[in-house]
Each structure stands twice: as structure tokens, then as C-alpha cells.
XYZ file of N, CA and C in Angstrom:
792
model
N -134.534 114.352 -171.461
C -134.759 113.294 -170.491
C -135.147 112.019 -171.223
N -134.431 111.464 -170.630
C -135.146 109.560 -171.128
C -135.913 108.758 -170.626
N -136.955 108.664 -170.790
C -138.007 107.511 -169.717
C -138.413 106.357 -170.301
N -138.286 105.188 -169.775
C -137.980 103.810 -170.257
C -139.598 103.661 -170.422
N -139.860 103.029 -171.643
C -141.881 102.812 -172.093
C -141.246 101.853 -173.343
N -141.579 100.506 -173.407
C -141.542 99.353 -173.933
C -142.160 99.769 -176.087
N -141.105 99.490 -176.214
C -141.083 100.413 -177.701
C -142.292 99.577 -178.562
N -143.113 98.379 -178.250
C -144.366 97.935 -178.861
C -145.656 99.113 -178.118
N -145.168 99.655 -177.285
C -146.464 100.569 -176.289
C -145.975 102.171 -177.075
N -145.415 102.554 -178.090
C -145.432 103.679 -177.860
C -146.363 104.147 -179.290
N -146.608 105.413 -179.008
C -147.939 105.974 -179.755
C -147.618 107.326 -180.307
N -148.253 107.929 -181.258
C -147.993 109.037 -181.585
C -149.387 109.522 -181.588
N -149.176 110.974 -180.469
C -148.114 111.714 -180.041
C -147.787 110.465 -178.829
N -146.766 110.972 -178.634
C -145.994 110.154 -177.337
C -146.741 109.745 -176.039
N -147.588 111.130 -175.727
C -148.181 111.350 -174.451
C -149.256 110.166 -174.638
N -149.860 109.668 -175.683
C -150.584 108.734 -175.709
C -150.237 107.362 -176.075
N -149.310 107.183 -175.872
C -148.893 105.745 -175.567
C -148.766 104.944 -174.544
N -149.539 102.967 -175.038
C -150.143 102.217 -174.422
C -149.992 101.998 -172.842
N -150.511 102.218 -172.033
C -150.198 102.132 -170.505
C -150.242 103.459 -170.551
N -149.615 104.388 -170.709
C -149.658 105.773 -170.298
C -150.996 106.800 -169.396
N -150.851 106.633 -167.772
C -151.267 107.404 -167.274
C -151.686 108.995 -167.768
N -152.621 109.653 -167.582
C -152.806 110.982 -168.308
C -152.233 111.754 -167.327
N -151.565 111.490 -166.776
C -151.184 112.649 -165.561
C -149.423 112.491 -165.959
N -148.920 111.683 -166.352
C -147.775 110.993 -167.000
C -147.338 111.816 -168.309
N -148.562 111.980 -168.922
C -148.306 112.817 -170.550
C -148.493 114.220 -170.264
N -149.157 114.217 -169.165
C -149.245 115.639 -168.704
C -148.073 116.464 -168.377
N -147.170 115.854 -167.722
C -145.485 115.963 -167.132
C -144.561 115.670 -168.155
N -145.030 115.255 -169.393
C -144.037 115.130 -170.480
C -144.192 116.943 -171.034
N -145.764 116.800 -171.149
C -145.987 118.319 -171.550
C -145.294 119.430 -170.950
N -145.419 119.293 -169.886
C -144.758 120.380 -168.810
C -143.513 120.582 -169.206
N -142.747 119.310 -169.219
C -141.224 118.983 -169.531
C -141.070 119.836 -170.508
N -142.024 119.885 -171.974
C -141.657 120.599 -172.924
C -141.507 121.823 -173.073
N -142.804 122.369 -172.116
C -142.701 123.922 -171.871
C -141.771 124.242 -171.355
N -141.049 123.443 -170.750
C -139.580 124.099 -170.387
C -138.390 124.128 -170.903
N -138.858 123.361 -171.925
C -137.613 122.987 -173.183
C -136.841 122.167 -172.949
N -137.544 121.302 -172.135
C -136.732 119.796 -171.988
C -137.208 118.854 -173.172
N -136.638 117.759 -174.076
C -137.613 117.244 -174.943
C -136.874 115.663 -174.204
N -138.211 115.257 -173.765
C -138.525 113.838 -173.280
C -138.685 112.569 -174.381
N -137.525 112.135 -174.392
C -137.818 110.530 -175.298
C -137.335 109.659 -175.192
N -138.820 108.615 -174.939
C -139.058 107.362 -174.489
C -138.064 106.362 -175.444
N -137.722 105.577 -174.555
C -136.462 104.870 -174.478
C -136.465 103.166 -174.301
N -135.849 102.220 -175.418
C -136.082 101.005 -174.647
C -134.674 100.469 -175.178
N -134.621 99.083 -174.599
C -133.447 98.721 -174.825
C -132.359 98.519 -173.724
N -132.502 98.745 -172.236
C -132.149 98.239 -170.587
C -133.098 98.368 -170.003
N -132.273 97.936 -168.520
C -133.828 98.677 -167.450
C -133.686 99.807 -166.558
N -132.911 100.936 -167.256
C -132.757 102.105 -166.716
C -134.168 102.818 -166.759
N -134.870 103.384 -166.054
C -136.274 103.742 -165.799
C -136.422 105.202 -166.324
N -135.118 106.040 -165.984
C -135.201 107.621 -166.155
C -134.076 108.010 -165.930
N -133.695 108.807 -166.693
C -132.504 109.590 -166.907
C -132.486 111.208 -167.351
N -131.322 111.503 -166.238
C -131.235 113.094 -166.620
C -130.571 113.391 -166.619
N -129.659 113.865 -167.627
C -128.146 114.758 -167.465
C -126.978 113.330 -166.952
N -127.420 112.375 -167.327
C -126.072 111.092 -166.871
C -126.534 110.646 -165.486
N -127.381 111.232 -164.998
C -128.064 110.725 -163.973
C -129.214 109.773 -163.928
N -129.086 108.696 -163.438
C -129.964 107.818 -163.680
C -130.982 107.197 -162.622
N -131.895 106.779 -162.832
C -132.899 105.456 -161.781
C -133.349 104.640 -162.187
N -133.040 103.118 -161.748
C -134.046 102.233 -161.773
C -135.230 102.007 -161.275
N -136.171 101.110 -162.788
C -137.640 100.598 -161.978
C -137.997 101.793 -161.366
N -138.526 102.865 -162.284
C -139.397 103.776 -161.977
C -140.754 103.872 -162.446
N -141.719 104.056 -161.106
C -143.112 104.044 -162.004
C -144.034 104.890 -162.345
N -144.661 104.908 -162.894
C -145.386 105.901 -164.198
C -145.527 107.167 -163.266
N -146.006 106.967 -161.875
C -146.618 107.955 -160.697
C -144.742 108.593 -160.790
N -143.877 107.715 -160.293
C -142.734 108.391 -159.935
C -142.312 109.446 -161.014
N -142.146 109.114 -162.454
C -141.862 109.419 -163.357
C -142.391 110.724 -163.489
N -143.649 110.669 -163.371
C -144.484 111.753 -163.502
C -143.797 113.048 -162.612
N -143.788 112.748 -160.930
C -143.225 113.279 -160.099
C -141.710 114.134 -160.492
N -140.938 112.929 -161.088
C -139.532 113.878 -161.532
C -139.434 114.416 -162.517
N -140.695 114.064 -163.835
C -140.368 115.072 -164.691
C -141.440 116.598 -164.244
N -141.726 116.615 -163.266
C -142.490 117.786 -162.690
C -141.133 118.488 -162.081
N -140.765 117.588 -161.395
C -139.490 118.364 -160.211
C -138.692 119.086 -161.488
N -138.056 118.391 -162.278
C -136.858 118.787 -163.120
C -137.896 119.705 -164.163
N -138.923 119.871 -164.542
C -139.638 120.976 -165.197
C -139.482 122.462 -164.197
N -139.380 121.955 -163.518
C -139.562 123.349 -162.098
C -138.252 123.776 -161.876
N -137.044 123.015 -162.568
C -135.556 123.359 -162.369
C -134.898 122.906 -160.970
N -135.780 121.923 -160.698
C -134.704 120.820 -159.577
C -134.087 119.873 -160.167
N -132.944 119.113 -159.517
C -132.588 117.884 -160.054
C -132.788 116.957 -159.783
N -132.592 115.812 -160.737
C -132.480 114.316 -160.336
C -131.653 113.777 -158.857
N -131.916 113.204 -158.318
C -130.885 112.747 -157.242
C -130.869 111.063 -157.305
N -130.358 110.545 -158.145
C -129.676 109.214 -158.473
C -128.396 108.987 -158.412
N -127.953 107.682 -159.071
C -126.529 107.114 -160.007
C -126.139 108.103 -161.063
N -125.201 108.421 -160.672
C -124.172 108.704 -161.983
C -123.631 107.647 -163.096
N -124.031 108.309 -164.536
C -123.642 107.032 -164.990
C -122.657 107.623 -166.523
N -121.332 107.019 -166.135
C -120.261 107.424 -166.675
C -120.507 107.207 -168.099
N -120.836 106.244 -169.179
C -121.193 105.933 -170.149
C -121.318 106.982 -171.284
N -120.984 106.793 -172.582
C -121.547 107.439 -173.287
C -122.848 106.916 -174.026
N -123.898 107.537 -174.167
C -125.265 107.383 -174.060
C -125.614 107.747 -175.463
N -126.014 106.638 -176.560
C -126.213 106.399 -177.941
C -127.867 106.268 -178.169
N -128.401 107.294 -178.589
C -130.185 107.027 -178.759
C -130.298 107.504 -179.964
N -130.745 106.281 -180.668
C -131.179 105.736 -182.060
C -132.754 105.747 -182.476
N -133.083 106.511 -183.181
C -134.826 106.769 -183.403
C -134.546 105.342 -183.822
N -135.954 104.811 -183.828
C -136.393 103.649 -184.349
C -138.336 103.735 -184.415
N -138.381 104.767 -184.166
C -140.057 105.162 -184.281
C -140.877 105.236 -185.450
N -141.231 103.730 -186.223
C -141.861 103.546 -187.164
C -143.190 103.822 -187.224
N -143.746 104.516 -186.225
C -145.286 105.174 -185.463
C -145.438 106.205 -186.423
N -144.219 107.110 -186.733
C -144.455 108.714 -187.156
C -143.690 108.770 -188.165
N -142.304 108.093 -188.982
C -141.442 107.745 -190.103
C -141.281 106.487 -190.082
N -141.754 106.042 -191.388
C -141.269 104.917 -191.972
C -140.283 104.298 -191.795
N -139.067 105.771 -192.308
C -137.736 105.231 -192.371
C -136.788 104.916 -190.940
N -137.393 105.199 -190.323
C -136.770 105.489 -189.123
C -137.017 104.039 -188.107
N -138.196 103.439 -188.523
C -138.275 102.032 -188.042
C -137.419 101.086 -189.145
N -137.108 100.942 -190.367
C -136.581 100.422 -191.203
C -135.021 100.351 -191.015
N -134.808 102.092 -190.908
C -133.461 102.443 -191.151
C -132.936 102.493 -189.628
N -133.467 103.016 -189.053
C -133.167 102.915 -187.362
C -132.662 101.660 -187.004
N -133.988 101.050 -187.173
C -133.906 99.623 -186.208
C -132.226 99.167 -186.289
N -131.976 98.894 -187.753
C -130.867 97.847 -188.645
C -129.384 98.642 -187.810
N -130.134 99.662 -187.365
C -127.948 100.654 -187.094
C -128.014 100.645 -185.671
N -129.445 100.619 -184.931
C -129.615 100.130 -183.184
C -129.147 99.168 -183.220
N -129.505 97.349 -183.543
C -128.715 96.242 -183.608
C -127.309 96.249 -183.884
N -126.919 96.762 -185.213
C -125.804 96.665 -185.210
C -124.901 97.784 -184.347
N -125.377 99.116 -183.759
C -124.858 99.279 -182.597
C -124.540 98.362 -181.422
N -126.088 98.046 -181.011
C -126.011 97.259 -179.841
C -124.734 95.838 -179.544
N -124.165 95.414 -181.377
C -124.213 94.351 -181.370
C -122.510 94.594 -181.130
N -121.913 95.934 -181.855
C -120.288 96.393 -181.646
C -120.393 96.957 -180.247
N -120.774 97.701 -179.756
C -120.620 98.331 -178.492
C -120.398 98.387 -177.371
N -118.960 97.654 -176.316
C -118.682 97.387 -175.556
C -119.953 98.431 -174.736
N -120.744 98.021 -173.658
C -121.670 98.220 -172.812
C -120.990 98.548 -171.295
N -119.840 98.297 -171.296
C -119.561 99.199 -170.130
C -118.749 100.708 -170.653
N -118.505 100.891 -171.798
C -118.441 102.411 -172.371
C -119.677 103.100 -173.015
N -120.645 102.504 -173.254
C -121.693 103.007 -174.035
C -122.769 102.362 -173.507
N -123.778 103.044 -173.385
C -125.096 102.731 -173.451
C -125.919 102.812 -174.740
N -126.322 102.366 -175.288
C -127.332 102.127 -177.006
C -128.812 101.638 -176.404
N -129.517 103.142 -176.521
C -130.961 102.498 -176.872
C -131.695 103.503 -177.497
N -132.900 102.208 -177.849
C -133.488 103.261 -179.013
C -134.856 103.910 -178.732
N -135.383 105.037 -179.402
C -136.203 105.909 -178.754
C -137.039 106.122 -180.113
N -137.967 106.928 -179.405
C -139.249 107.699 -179.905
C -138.650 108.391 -180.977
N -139.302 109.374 -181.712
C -138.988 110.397 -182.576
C -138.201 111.624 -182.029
N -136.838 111.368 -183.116
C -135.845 112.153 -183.098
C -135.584 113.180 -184.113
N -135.606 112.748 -185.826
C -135.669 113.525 -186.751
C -136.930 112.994 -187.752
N -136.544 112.994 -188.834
C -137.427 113.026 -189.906
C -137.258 111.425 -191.238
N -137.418 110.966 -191.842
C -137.327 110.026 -192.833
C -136.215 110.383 -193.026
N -135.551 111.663 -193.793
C -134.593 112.030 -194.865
C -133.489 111.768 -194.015
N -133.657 111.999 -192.680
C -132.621 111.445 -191.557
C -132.301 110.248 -191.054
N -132.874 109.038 -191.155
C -132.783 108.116 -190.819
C -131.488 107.134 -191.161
N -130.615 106.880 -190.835
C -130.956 105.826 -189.269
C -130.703 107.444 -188.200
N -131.604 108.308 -187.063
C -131.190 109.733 -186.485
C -131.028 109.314 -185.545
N -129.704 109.953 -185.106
C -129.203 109.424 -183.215
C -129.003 111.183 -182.699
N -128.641 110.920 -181.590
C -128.618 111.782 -180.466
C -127.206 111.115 -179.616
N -126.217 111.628 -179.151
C -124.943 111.360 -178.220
C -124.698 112.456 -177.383
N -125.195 111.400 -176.393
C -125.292 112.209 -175.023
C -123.871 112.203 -174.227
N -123.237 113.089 -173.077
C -123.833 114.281 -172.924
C -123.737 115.203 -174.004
N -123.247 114.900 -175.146
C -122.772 116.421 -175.673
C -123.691 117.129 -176.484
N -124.799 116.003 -176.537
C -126.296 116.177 -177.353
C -126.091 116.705 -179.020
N -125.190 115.410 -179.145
C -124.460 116.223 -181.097
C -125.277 115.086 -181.389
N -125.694 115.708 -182.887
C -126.575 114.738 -183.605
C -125.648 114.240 -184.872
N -126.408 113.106 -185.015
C -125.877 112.320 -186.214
C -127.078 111.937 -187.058
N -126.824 111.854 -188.729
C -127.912 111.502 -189.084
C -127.481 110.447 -190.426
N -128.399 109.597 -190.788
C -128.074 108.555 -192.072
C -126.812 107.697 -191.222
N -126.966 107.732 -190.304
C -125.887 106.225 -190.123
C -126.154 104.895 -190.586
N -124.783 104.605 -190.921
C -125.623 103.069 -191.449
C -124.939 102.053 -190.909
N -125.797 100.704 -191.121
C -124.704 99.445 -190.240
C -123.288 99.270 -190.410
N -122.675 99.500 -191.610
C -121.173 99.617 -191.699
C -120.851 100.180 -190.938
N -120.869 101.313 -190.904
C -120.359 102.664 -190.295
C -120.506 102.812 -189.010
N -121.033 101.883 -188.226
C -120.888 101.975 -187.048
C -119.896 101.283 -186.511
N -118.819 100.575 -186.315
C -117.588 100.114 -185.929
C -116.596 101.700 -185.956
N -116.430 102.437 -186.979
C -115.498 103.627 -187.322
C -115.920 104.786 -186.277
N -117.773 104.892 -186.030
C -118.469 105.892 -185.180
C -118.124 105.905 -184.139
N -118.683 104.642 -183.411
C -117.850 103.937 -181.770
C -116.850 104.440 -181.839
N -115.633 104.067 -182.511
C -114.563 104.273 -182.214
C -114.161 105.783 -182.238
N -114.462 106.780 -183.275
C -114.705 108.584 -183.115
C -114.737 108.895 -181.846
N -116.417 108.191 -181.064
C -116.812 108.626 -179.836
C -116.111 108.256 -178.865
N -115.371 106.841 -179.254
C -114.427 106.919 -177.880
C -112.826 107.847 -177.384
N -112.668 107.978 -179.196
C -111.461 109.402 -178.541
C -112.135 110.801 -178.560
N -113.824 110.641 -178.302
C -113.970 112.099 -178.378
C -114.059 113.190 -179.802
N -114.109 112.436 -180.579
C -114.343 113.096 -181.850
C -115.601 113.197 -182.343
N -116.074 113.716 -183.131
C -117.394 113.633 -183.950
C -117.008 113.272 -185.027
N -117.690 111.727 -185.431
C -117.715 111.275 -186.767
C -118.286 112.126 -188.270
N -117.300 112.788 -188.757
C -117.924 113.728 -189.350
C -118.690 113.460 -190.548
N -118.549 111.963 -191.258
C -119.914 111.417 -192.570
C -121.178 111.720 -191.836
N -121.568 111.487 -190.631
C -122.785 111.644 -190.437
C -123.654 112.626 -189.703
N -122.357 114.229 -188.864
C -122.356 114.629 -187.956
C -123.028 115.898 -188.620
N -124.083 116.316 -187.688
C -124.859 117.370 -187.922
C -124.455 118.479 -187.033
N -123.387 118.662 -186.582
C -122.815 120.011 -185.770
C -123.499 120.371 -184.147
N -122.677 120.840 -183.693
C -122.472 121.582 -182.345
C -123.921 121.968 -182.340
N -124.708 121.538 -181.158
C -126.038 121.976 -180.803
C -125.546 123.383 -180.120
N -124.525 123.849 -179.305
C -124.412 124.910 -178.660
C -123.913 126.034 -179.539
N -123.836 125.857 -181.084
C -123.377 126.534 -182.001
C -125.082 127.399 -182.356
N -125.302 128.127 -183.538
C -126.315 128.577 -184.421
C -126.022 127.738 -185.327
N -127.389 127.711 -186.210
C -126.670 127.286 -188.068
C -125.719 127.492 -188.901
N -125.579 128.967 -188.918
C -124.126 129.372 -189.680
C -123.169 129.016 -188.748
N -122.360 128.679 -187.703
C -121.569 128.774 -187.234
C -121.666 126.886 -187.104
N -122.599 126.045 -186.586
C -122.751 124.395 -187.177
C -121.896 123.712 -188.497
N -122.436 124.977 -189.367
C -122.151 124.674 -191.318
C -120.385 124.724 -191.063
N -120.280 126.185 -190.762
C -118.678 126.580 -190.421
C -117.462 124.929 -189.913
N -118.178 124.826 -188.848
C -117.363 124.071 -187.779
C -116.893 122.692 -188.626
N -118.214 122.315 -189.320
C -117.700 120.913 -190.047
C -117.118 120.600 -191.340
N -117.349 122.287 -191.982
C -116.374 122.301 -192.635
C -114.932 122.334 -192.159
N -114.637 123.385 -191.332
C -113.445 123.430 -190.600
C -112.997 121.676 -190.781
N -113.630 121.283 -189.762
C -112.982 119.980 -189.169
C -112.815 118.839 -190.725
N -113.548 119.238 -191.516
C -113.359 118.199 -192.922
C -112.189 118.983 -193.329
N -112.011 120.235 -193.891
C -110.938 120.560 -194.274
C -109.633 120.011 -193.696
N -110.043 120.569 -191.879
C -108.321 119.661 -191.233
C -108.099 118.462 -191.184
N -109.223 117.839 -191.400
C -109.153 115.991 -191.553
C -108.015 115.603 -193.031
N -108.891 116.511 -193.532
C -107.945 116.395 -195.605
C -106.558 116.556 -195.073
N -105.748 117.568 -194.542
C -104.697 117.909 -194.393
C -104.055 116.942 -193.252
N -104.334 116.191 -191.881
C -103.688 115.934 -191.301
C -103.502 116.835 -189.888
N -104.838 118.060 -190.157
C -104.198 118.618 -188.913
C -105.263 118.905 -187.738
N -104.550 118.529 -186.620
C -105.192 118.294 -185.269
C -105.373 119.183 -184.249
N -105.675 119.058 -183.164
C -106.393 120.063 -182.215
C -107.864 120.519 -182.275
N -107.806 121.314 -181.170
C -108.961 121.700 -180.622
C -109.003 123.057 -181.921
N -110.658 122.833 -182.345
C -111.639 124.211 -183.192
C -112.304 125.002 -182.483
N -111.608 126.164 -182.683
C -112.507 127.386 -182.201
C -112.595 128.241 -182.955
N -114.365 129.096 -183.050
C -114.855 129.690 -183.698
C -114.805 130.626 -183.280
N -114.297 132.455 -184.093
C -114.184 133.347 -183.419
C -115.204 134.167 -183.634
N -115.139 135.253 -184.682
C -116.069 136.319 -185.124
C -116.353 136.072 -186.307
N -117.598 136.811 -186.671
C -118.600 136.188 -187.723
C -118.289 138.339 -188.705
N -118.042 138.169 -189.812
C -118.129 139.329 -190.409
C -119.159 138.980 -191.495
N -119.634 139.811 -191.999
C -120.675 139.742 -193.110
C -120.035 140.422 -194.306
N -120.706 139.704 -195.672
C -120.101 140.073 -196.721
C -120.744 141.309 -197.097
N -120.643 142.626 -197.479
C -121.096 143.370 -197.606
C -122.062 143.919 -198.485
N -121.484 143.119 -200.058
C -122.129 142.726 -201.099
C -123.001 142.148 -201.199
N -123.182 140.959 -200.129
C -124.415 140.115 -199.781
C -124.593 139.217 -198.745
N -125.779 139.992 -198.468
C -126.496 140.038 -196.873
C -126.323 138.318 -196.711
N -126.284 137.525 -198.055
C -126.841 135.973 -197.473
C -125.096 135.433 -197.882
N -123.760 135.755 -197.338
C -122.807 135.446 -197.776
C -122.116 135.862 -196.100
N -121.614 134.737 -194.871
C -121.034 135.671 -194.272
C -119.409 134.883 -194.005
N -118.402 135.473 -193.142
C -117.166 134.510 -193.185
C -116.974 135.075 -191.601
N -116.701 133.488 -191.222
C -116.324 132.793 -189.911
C -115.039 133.091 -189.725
N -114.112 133.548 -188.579
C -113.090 133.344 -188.338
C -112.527 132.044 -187.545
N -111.701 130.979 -187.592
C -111.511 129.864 -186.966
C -110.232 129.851 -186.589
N -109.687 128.979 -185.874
C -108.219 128.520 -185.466
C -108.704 126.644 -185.119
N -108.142 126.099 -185.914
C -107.720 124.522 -184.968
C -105.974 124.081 -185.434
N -106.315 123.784 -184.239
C -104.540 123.408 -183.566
C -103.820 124.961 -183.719
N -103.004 125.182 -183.997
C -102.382 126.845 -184.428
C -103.040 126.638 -185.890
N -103.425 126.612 -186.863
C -103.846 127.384 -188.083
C -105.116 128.363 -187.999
N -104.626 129.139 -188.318
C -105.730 130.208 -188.403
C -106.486 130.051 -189.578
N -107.681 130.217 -189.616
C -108.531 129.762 -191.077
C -109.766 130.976 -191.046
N -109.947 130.971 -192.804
C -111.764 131.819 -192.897
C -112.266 131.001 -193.580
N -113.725 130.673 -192.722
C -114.294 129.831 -193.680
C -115.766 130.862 -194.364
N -116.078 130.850 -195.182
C -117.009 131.311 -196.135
C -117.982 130.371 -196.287
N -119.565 131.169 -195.861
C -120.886 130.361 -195.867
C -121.763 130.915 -196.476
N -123.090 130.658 -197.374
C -123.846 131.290 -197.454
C -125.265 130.518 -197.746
N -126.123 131.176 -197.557
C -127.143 131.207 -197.139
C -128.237 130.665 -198.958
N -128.792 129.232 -199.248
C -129.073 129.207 -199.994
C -130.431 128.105 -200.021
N -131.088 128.258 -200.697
C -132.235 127.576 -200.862
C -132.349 125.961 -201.772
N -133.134 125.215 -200.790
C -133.483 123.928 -201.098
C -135.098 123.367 -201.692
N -135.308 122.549 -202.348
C -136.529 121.887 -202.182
C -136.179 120.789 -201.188
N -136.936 120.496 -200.144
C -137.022 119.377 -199.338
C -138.647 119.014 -199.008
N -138.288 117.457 -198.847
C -139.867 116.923 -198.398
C -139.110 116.426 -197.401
N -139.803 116.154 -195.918
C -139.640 116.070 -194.705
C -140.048 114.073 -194.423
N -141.025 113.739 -195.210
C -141.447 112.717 -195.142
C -141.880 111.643 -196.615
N -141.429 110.492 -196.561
C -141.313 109.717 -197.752
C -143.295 109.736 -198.406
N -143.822 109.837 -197.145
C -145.370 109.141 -197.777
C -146.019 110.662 -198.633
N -145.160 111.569 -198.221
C -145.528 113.247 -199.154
C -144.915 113.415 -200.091
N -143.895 112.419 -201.068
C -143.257 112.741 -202.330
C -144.635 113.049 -203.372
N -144.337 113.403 -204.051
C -144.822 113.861 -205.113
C -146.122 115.010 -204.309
N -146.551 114.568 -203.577
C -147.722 115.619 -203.163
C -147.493 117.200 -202.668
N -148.060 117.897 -203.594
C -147.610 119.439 -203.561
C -147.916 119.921 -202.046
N -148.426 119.563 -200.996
C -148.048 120.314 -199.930
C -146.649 120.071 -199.039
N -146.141 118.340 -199.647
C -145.583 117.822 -198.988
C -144.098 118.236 -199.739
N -143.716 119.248 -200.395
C -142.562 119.340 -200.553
C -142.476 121.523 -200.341
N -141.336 121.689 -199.598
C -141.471 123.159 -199.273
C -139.738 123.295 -200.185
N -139.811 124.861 -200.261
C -138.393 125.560 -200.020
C -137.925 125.881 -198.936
N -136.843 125.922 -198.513
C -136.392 125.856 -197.247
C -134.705 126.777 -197.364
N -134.301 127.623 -196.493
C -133.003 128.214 -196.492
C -131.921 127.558 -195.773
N -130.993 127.525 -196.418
C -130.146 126.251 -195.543
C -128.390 127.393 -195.678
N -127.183 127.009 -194.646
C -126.107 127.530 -194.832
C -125.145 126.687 -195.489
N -124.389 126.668 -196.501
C -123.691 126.194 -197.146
C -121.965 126.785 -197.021
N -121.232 126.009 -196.526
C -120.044 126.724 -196.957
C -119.176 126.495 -198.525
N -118.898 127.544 -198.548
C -118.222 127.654 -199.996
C -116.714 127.251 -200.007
N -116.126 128.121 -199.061
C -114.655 127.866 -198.742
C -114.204 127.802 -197.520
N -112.331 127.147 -197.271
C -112.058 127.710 -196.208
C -110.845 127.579 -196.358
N -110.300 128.614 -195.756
C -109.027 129.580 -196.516
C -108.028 129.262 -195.177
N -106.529 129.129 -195.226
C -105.701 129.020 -194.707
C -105.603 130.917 -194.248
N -105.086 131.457 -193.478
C -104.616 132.861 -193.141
C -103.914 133.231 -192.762
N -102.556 131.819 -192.875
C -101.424 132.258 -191.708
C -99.990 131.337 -192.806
């Protein structure tokens, strides 16, 4: 959900930002327990949004009210709003980079973006520093991460035939991890070659030899493909102000694909 809160008022955590009613952060909370994640939004005067559904000039009491209703699994009853819906962290409250790097790819969104195909605004905390400039593209809720001001003229244009820009595209939220890693390889491989259509992911076999090695079955357009992933370890720090500081850097398991094999 998106709820419009004037991006000089916002606070970390969220629920405590400037103006914010406590009965207001209370219904963000709720929102979460239900696994909705609520972020505050500026940049029009759309008030609240859900699922492409929208209201104007909503106030803190109302707000409160619908993110209770839609926590409880009712819906919005507004405008439909056809648009594709571009939300750009810019939350220099909780990452550095993300007010730095954000801000510069929101403008120059805002500044390419025919506005009766897209909506561009920018929000609260989305990812992390190492992610920055981090968006969100709604409805299909695919993430993008490290966009930069160039690169947004080529992105727009992806999203308007429906593609995922794949330099910056962090995979299918309705996917898992291994099957995310899979998909964009897929789609880089058929980009190299020239070849088009719809990707679908079939069955997942495991390598037998090793538990952290498994292979995807795929098809886009008629080629049948295996792509090969496995499972391998990183150092990552999550945030720029924890470099060098030993709590601030972990190991972490990440899926990597290795190959992906033609089969037909």
C-alpha cells in the first residue's frame, strides 16, 4: 500500500513520522502483520493506494480506517488507475545512498516519464545502500536495483512493452530465489541470441552430487533450455556507515547460475 506523508515529515521507523497520529502507525503495524508492507509516498496528490486503486486527499483518521479494512482482507473502493506505478526509495533517514542515489534517478524519472502512462514517486525504505538508486513497479511488484540517471530513458521504454529491464532487474517476486536467479539468466541468454517470447519455468531437479547445485527446466518462445544454479557464498555489508566494522559485514548464501544449455 502507498500512503501519501510529505517526504521532509518522514522518520525512521516510519510509524513515527512528523504529523503521524499514533493510531495511524498503529494501522501501518497491523498492515504488516498481514503482510502488506506500507510505503509512504510523495511526489502527487494521490492520498492512498491499493492494488491500482486509488483516493484522493485522505486523512490520517481515514487512512488509518482503510489500512485497518484492507488488514482484515476487505478492499479499497476508489478510482482505478491504469498507470504503471514507479516507486523510487529516496529515504536518506535509514541509507545514505538511497537519498543520494535515489533522489538523482526519481528526477530524472520524473523528468522522462510521460505521466499519463506512469506514475513516479518516491518513497520510504525499499532496499539497502548496496541497492540504491531501489525501485519497486507496480502492479507486477518486480524490483529493480542500482538504476541510474542514464538508464532511465531505455527502463521506461522496457516497461512500456512490458519487459523487465534486465541491467537492473532483480526477478519475479512470485518466483523463489533459485527459480528468480534461473529466469534472468534465461531471459539474458535469449536477449544474446535474438530470441523472443514468453519464459516459463518448469521443474527443478537436483544435482545429486551436490545438494547446493540444482537445474531448472525452461522453454521461451519454442526453445527448450536447462539452466544450472548453485548455491554459493558471499561477504556482504548491507550498509555503507558498517564498512570496515566487524559486525557490519556477514556471509550470506546467494544462487548463482552457472549455465544455460539449449535442449532441443
Amino acid at each position: 500500500m502507498l500512503l501519501h506523508w510529505p517526504r521532509g515529515d518522514w522518520r525512521v521507523p516510519r510509524i513515527k513520522s512528523h504529523n503521524m497520529p499514533e493510531g495511524l502507525g498503529q494501522a501501518i503495524l497491523a498492515a504488516n502483520a498481514a503482510g502488506i508492507h506500507v510505503a509512504l509516498v510523495d511526489g502527487d496528490n494521490i492520498g492512498f493506494t491499493h492494488q491500482h486503486i486509488v483516493r484522493d486527499h485522505v486523512t490520517p483518521e481515514e487512512a488509518e480506517q482503510l489500512l485497518l479494512h484492507i488488514a482484515g482482507g476487505g478492499m479499497l473502493d476508489g478510482t482505478h488507475d491504469p498507470r504503471v506505478t514507479v516507486v523510487c526509495c529516496t529515504d536518506g533517514k535509514q541509507d545514505p545512498c538511497c537519498a543520494r542515489y535515489g533522489f538523482a534517478t526519481w528526477k530524472a524519472l520524473r523528468q522522462a516519464a510521460d505521466p499519463s502512462r506512469f506514475r513516479i514517486v518516491q518513497s520510504t525504505h525499499l532496499g539497502g545502500c548496496r541497492f540504491a538508486a531501489s525501485l519497486v513497479v507496480l502492479p507486477q511488484r518486480a524490483r529493480y536495483s542500482r538504476l541510474e540517471p542514464s538508464q532511465v530513458s531505455e527502463f521506461l521504454s522496457c516497461l512500456e512493452q512490458g519487459n523487465p529491464y534486465l541491467p537492473c532487474y532483480r526477478g519475479n517476486p512470485s518466483y523463489d530465489a533459485p527459480t528468480q536467479t534461473a529466469e534472468i539468466a534465461l531471459l539474458e541468454w535469449a536477449g544474446q541470441r535474438g530470441i523472443t517470447g514468453a519464459a516459463t519455468l518448469h521443474n527443478t531437479e537436483s544435482d545429486i552430487s551436490n545438494p547446493d547445485k540444482v537445474h531448472i527446466h525452461a522453454t521461451i518462445g519454442t526453445r527448450h533450455t536447462t539452466i544450472t544454479i548453485e548455491k554459493r557464498e558471499f561477504e556482504v555489508n548491507t550498509r555503507c556507515v558498517t564498512i570496515g566494522e566487524p559486525e557490519g559485514t556477514k556471509n550470506v548464501a546467494r544462487w548463482v547460475a552457472t549455465s544455460v544449455q539449449a535442449t532441443d
